[in-house]
Short mmCIF file of C-alpha atoms in Angstrom, two decimals:
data_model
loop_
_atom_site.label_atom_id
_atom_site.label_comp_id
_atom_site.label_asym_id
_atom_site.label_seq_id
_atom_site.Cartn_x
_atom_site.Cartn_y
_atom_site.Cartn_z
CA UNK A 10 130.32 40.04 4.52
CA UNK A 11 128.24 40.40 1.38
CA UNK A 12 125.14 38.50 2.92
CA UNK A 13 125.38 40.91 5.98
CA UNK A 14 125.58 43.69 4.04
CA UNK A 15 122.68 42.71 1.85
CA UNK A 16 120.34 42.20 4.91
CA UNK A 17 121.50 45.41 6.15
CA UNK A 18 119.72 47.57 3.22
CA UNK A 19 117.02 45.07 3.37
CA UNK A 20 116.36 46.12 6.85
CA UNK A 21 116.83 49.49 6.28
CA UNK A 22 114.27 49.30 3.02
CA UNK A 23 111.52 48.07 5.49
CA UNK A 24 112.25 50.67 7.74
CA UNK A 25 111.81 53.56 4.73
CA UNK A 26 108.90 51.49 3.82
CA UNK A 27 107.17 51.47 6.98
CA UNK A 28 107.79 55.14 7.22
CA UNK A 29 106.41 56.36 4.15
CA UNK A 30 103.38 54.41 4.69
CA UNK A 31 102.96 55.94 8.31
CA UNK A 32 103.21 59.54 6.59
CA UNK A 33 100.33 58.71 4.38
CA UNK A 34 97.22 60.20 5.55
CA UNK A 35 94.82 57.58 6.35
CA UNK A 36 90.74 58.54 5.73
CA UNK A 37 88.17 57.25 7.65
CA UNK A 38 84.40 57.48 6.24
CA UNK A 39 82.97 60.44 8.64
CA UNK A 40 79.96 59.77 10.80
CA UNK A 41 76.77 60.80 8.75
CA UNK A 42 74.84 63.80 10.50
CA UNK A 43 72.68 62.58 13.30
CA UNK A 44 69.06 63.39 12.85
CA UNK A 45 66.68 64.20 15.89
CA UNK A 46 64.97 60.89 15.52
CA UNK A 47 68.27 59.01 15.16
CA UNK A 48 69.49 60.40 18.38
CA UNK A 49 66.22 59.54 19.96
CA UNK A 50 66.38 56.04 19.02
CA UNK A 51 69.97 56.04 19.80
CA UNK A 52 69.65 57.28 23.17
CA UNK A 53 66.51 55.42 24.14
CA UNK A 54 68.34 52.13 23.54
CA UNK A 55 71.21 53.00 25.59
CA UNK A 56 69.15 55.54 28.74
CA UNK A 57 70.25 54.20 32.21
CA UNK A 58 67.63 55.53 33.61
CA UNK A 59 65.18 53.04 31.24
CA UNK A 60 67.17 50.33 31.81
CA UNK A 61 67.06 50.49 35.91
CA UNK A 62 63.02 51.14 35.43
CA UNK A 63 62.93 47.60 33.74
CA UNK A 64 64.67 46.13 36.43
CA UNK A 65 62.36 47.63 39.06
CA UNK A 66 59.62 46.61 37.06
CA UNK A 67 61.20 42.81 36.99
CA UNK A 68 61.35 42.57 40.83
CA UNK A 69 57.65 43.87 41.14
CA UNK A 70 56.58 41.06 38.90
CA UNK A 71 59.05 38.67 41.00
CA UNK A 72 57.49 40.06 44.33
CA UNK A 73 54.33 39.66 43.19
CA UNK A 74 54.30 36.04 42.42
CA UNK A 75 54.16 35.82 46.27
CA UNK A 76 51.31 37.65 46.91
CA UNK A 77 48.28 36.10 47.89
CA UNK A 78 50.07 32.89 49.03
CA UNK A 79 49.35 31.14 52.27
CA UNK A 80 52.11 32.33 54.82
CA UNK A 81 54.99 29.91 55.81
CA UNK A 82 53.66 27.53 58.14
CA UNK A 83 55.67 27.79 61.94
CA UNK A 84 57.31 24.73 63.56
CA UNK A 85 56.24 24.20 67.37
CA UNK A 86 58.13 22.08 69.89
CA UNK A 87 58.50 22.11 73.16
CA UNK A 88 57.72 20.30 76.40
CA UNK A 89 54.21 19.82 78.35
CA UNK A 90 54.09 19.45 81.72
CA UNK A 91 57.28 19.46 83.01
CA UNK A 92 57.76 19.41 86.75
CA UNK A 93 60.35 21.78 88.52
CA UNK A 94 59.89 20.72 92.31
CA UNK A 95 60.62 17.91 94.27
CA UNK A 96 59.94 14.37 93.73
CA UNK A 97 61.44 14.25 90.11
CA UNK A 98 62.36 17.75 89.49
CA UNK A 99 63.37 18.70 85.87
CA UNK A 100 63.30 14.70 84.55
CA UNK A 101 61.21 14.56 81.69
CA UNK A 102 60.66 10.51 82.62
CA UNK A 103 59.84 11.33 86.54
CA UNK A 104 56.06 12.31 85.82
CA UNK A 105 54.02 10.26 83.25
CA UNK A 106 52.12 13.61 82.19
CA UNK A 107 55.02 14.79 80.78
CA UNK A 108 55.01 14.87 76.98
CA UNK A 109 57.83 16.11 74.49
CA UNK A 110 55.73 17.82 71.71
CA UNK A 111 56.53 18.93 68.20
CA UNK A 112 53.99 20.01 65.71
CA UNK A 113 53.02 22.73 62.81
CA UNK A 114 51.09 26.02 62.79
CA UNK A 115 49.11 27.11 59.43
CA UNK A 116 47.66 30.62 59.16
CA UNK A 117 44.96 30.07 56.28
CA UNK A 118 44.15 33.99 55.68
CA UNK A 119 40.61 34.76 54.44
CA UNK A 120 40.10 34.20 50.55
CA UNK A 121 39.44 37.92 50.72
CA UNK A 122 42.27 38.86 52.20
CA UNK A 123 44.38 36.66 49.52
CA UNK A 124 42.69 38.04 46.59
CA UNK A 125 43.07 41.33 47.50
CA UNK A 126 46.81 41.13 48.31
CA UNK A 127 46.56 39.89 44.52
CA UNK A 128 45.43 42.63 43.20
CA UNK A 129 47.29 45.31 45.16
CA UNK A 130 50.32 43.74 43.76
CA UNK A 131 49.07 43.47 40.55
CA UNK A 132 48.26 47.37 40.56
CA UNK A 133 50.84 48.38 41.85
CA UNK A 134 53.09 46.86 38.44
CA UNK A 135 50.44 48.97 36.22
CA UNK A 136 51.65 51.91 37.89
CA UNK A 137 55.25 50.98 37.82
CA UNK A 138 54.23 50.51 33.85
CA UNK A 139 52.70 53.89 34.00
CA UNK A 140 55.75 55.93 35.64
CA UNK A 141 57.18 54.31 32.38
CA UNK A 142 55.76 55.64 29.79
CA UNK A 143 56.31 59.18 32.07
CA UNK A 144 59.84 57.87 32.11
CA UNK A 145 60.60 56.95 28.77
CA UNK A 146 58.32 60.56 27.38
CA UNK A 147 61.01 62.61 30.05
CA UNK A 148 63.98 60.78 28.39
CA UNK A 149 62.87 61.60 24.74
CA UNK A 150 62.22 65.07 25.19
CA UNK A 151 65.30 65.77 27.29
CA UNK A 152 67.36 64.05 24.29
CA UNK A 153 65.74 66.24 22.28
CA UNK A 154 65.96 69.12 23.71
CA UNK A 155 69.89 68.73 23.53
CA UNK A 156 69.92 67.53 19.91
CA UNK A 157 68.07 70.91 19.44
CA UNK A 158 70.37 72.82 21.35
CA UNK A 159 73.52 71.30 19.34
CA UNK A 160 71.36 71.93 15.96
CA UNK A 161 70.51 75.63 16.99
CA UNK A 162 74.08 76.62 17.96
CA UNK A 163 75.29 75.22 14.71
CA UNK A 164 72.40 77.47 13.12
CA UNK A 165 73.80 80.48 14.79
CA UNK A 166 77.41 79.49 13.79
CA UNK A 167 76.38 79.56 9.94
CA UNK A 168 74.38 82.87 10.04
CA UNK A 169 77.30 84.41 11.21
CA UNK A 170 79.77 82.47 9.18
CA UNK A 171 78.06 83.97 6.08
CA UNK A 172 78.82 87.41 7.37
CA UNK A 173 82.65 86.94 7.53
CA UNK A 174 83.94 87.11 4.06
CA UNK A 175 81.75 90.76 3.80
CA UNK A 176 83.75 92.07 6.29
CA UNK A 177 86.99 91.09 5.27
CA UNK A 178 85.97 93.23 2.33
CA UNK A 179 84.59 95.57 4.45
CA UNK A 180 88.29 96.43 6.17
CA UNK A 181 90.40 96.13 2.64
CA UNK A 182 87.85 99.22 0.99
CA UNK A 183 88.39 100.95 4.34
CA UNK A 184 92.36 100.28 4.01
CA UNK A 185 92.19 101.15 0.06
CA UNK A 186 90.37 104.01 0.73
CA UNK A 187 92.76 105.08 3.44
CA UNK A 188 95.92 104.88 1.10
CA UNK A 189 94.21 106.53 -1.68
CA UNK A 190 93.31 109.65 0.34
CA UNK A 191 89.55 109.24 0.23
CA UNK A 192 88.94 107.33 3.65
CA UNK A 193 89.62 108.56 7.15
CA UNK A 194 91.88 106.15 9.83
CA UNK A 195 88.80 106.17 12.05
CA UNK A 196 86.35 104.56 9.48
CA UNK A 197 89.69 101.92 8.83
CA UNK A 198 90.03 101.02 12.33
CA UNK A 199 86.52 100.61 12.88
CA UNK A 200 85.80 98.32 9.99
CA UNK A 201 88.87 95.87 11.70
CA UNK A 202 86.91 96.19 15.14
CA UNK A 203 84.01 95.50 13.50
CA UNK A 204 85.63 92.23 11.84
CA UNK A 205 87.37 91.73 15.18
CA UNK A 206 83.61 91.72 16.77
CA UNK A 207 82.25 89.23 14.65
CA UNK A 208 85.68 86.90 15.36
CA UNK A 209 84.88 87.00 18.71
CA UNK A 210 81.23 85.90 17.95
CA UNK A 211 81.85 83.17 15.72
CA UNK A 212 84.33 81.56 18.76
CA UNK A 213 81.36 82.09 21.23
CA UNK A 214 79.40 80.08 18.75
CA UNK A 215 82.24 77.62 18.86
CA UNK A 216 82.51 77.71 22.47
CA UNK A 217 78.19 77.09 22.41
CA UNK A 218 78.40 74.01 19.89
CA UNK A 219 80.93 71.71 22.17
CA UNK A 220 78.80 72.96 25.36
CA UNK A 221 75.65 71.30 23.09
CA UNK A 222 77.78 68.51 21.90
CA UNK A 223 78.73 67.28 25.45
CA UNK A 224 74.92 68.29 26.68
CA UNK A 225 74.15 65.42 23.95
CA UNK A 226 76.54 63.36 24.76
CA UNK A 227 75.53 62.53 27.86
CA UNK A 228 72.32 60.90 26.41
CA UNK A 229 74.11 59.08 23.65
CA UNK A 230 77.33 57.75 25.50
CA UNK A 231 79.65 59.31 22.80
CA UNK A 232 80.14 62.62 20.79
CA UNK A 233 78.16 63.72 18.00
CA UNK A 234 79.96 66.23 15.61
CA UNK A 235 77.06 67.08 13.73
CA UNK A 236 73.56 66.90 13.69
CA UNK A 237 71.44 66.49 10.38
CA UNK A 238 68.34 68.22 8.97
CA UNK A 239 66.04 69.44 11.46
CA UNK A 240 62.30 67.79 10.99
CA UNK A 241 59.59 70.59 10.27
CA UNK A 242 59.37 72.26 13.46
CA UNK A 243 56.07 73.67 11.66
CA UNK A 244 54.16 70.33 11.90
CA UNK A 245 53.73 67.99 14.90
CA UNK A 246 53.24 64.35 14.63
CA UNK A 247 49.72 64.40 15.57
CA UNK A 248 47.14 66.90 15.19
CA UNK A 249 46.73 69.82 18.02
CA UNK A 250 43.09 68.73 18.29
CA UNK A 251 44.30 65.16 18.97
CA UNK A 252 46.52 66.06 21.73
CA UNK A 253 44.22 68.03 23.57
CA UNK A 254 41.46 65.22 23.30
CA UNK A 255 43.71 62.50 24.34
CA UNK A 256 44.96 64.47 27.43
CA UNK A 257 44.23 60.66 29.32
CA UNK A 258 46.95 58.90 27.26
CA UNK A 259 49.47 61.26 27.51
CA UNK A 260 52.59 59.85 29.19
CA UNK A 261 52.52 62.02 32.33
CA UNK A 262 48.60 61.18 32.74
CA UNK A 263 48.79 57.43 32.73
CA UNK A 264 50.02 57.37 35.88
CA UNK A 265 47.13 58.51 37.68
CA UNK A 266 44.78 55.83 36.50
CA UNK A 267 47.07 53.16 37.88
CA UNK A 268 47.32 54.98 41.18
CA UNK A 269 43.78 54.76 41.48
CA UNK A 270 43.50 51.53 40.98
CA UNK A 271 46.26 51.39 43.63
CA UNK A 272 44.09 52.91 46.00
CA UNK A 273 41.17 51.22 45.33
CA UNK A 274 42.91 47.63 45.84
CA UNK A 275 44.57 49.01 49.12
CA UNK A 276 40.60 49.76 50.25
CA UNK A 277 39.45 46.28 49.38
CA UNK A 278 42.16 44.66 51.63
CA UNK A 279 40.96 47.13 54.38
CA UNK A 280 37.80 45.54 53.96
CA UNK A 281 38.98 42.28 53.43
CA UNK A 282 40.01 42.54 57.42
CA UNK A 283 36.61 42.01 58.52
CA UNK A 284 36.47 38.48 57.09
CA UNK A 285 37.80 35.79 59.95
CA UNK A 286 41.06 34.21 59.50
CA UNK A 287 41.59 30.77 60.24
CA UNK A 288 44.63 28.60 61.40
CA UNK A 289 44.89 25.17 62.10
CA UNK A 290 47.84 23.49 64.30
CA UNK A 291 48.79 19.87 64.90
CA UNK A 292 51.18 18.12 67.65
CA UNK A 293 52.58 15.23 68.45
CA UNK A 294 53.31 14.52 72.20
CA UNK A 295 55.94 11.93 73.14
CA UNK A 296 55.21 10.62 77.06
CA UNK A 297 57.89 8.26 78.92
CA UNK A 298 57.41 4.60 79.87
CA UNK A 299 54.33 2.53 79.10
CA UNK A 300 52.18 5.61 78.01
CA UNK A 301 50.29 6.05 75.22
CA UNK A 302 51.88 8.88 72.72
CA UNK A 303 49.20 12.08 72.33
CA UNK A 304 47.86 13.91 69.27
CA UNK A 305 46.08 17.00 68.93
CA UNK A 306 44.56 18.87 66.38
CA UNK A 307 43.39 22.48 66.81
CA UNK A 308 41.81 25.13 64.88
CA UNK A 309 41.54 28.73 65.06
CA UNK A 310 39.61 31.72 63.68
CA UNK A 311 40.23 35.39 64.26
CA UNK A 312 37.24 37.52 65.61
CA UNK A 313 36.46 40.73 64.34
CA UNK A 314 33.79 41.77 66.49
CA UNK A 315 34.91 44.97 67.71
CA UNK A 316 35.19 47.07 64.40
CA UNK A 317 33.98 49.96 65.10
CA UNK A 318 37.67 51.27 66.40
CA UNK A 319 39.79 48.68 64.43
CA UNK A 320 39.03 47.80 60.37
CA UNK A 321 36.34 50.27 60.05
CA UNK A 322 38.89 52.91 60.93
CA UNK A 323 41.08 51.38 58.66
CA UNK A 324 38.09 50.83 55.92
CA UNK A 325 37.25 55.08 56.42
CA UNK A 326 41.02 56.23 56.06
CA UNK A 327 41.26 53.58 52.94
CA UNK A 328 38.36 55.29 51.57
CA UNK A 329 39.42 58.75 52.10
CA UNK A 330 42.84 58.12 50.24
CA UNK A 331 40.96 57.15 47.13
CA UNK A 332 38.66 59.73 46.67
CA UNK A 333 41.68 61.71 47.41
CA UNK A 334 43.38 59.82 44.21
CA UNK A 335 40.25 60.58 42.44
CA UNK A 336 40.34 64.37 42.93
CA UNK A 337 43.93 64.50 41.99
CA UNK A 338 43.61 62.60 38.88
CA UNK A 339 41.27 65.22 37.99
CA UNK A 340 43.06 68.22 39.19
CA UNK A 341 46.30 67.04 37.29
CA UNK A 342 43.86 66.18 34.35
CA UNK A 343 42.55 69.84 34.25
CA UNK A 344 46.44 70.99 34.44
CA UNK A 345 48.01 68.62 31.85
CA UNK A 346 44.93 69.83 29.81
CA UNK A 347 45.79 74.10 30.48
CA UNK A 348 49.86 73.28 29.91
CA UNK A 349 48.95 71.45 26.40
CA UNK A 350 46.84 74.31 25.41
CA UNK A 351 49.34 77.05 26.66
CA UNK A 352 52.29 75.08 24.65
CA UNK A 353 50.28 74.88 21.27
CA UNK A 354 49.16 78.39 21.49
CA UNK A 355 52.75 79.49 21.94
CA UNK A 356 54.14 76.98 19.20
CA UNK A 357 51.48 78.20 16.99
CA UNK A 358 52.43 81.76 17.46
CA UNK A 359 55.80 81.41 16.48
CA UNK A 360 54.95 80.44 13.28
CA UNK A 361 53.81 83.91 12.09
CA UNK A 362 56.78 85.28 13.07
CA UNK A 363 59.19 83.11 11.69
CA UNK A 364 57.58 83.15 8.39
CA UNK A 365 58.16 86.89 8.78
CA UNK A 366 61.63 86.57 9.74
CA UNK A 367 62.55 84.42 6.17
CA UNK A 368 60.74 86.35 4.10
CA UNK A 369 60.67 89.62 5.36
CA UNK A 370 62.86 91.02 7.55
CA UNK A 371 66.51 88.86 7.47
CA UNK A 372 66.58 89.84 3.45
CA UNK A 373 65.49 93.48 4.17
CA UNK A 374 68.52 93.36 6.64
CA UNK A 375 70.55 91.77 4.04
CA UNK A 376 69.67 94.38 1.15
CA UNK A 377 70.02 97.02 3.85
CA UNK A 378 74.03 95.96 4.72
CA UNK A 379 74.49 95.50 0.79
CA UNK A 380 73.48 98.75 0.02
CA UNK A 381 75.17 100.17 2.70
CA UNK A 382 78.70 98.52 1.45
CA UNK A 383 78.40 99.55 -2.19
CA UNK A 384 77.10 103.11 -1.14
CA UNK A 385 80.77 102.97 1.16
CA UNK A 386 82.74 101.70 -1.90
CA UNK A 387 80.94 104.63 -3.88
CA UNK A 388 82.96 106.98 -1.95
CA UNK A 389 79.80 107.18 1.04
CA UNK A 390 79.82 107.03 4.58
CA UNK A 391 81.05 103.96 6.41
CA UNK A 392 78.87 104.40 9.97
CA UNK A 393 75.76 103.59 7.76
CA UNK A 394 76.99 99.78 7.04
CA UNK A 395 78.20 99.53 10.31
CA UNK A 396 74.74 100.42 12.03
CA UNK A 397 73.57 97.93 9.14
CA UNK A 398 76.37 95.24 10.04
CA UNK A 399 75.37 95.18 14.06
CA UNK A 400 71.65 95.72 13.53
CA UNK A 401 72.27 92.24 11.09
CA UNK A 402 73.71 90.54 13.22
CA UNK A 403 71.15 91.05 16.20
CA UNK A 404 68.97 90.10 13.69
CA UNK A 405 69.80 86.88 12.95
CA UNK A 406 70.59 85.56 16.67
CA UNK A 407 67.16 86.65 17.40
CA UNK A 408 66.16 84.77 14.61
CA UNK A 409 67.95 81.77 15.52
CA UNK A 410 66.44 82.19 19.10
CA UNK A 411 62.97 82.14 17.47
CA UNK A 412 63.57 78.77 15.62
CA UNK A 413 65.00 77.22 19.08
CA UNK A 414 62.20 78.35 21.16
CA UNK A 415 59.74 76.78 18.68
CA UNK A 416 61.70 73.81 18.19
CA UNK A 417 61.64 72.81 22.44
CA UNK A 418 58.19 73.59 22.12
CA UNK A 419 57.40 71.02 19.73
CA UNK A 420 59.81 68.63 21.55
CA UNK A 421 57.41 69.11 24.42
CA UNK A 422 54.32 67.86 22.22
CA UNK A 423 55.90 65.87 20.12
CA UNK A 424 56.33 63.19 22.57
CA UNK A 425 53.61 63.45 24.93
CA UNK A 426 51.28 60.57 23.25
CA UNK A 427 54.37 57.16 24.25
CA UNK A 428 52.75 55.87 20.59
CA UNK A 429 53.10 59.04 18.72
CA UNK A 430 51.62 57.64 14.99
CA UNK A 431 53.99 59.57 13.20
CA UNK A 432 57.50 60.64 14.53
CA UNK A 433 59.36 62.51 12.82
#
């Protein structure tokens, strides 16, 4: 009876135990704020889309091991002179020129031919390698272009968030001033719908940060909750003069060299058609009764005679397409050379009026609202700080939308060069 009731509390002590230890809050070491050029790294390692472009790349360089090899030779058999009439119809022993006959077939294509299937294949990974580094430049920007957009809406979320704790002052002057007989129930009510205004806002801006957080999440594979300090959107990695010089190793440019070269190994196997191709057979025939077995070795060779309507038609279309890949090359050179130039004039011109925005015109705004408030608690008007308040407010969205428009635009020139020297 005693023991029982002994392990009774004992149970019932573990239990209280286990309880209070379940009601003490348990921290965890937060996640440190992602920077742009973590969340690059992060999502390059982990991009689908990277991974399946290595694996196409791998079965070009597995389908090109076979190119330029001799063709499988072909297995002939069969039988020679068989008769189908009358005396010793269908009897392969009846006639002594029948013969049984198994042998092999080799096409032996022209060394041309072979060498340039070689090198067709072997362009044709260089511009698999090129639509790679296009790849892998699309992936970084888009990654961080939604980094950017999580880091502006966060930006946005602060400049208002700085604005709250005036207005909460804002409504309990209005509300003193009511009670005391000085203030008017119109200026009161419109100092709350004021407040209740910027409320409103600050959710939107809620509502706008887990829109970016998922956008980013679908690069990363999981949720970021916060982004770190943003790099200096006011310097690239390399040198405006440098990008618009090295418009040829830019990552959506690299692509046309290699599909030159594509075209110029597809014309050299058009050419390669007008040297002969050989092939060489071999069979064995088997004859019944006292007859001697037969043998025969034969050789072949293709002729092209005729070209005029065959491989030089061929040769002329082969040609066409790579003066065609030529003219393109240079046509999307002179582009990729107007959009570089277009994108550091506009990121360039955002920097005046940035500047002007942080030193100029957010803390006239500021003073202007300040002012405004202490001119209200001096027994002034409230519609002035009001006009102030909204005016503020617009303010420092646009401002925000400034920074994010010059932020995408470095994205985009940040990572056209796939070995940027200096990433941020």
């Amino acid at each position: 009876m005693l023991f029982s009731l002994f392990t009774r509390r004992a149970v019932a002590s573990a239990w209280a135990v286990v309880l209070v230890w379940a009601t003490v809050p348990t921290t965890y070491a937060a996640d440190p704020p992602l920077t742009l050029q973590a969340a690059v790294q992060e999502g390059m390692d982990e991009a689908p889309a990277l991974m399946a472009h290595h694996a196409h790349v791998a079965s070009m360089h597995e389908e090109a091991v076979r190119a330029g090899r001799l063709p499988d030779p072909t297995l002939n058999f069969g039988v020679q002179n068989f008769p189908v009439t009358a005396p010793g119809a269908f009897s392969v022993r009846s006639d002594p020129m029948t013969m049984r006959m198994i042998g092999v077939t080799q096409a032996l294509p022209s060394r041309a031919a072979r060498s340039a299937d070689r090198e067709v294949a072997d362009a044709e990974i260089k511009a698999a390698d090129a639509e790679g580094a296009d790849t892998i430049q699309s992936i970084q920007q888009h990654i961080a272009d939604a980094w950017i957009d999580l880091w502006a809406a966060q930006q946005k979320r602060a400049l208002l968030s700085e604005l709250h704790a005036e207005n909460v002052l804002a409504v309990q002057m209005a509300q003193a001033r009511l009670k005391g007989g000085d203030g008017s129930a119109t200026d009161a009510l419109a100092a709350r719908a004021e407040a209740a205004g910027l409320d409103n806002r600050l959710e939107a801006a809620d509502a706008d940060i887990a829109v970016a957080q998922a956008g980013l999440q679908r690069w990363l594979g999981h949720t970021a909750t916060d982004v770190g300090d943003a790099p200096d959107f006011g310097q690239l990695p390399v040198t405006p003069e440098h990008l618009e010089q090295a418009v040829d190793q830019q990552a959506p440019m690299q692509v046309w060299e290699a599909r030159e070269q594509v075209a110029q190994a597809a014309l050299d196997r058009a050419r390669a058609t007008k040297h002969p191709d050989w092939s060489v057979s071999f069979l064995y025939g088997q004859r019944a009764g006292p007859l001697s077995d037969m043998v025969m070795v034969e050789f072949g060779v293709t002729l092209p005679l005729f070209t005029r309507n065959r491989q030089d038609r061929a040769i002329s279309a082969k040609e066409e397409q790579w003066e065609a890949a030529q003219d393109n090359h240079e046509d999307a050179r002179r582009e990729q050379r107007a959009v570089v130039a277009s994108t550091v004039a506009s990121w360039q011109g955002w920097a005046g009026q940035i500047q002007r925005y942080q030193d100029t015109m957010l803390p006239l705004d500021r003073d202007r609202t300040k002012t405004a408030l202490a001119a209200y608690r001096g027994g002034g008007a409230l519609q002035p700080w009001l006009d102030a308040r909204r005016d503020e407010i617009q303010l420092r969205l646009t401002y925000v939308d400034a920074l994010t428009a010059r932020a995408r635009l470095w994205a985009s020139l940040a990572y056209l060069l796939p070995t940027s020297e200096a990433m941020p």
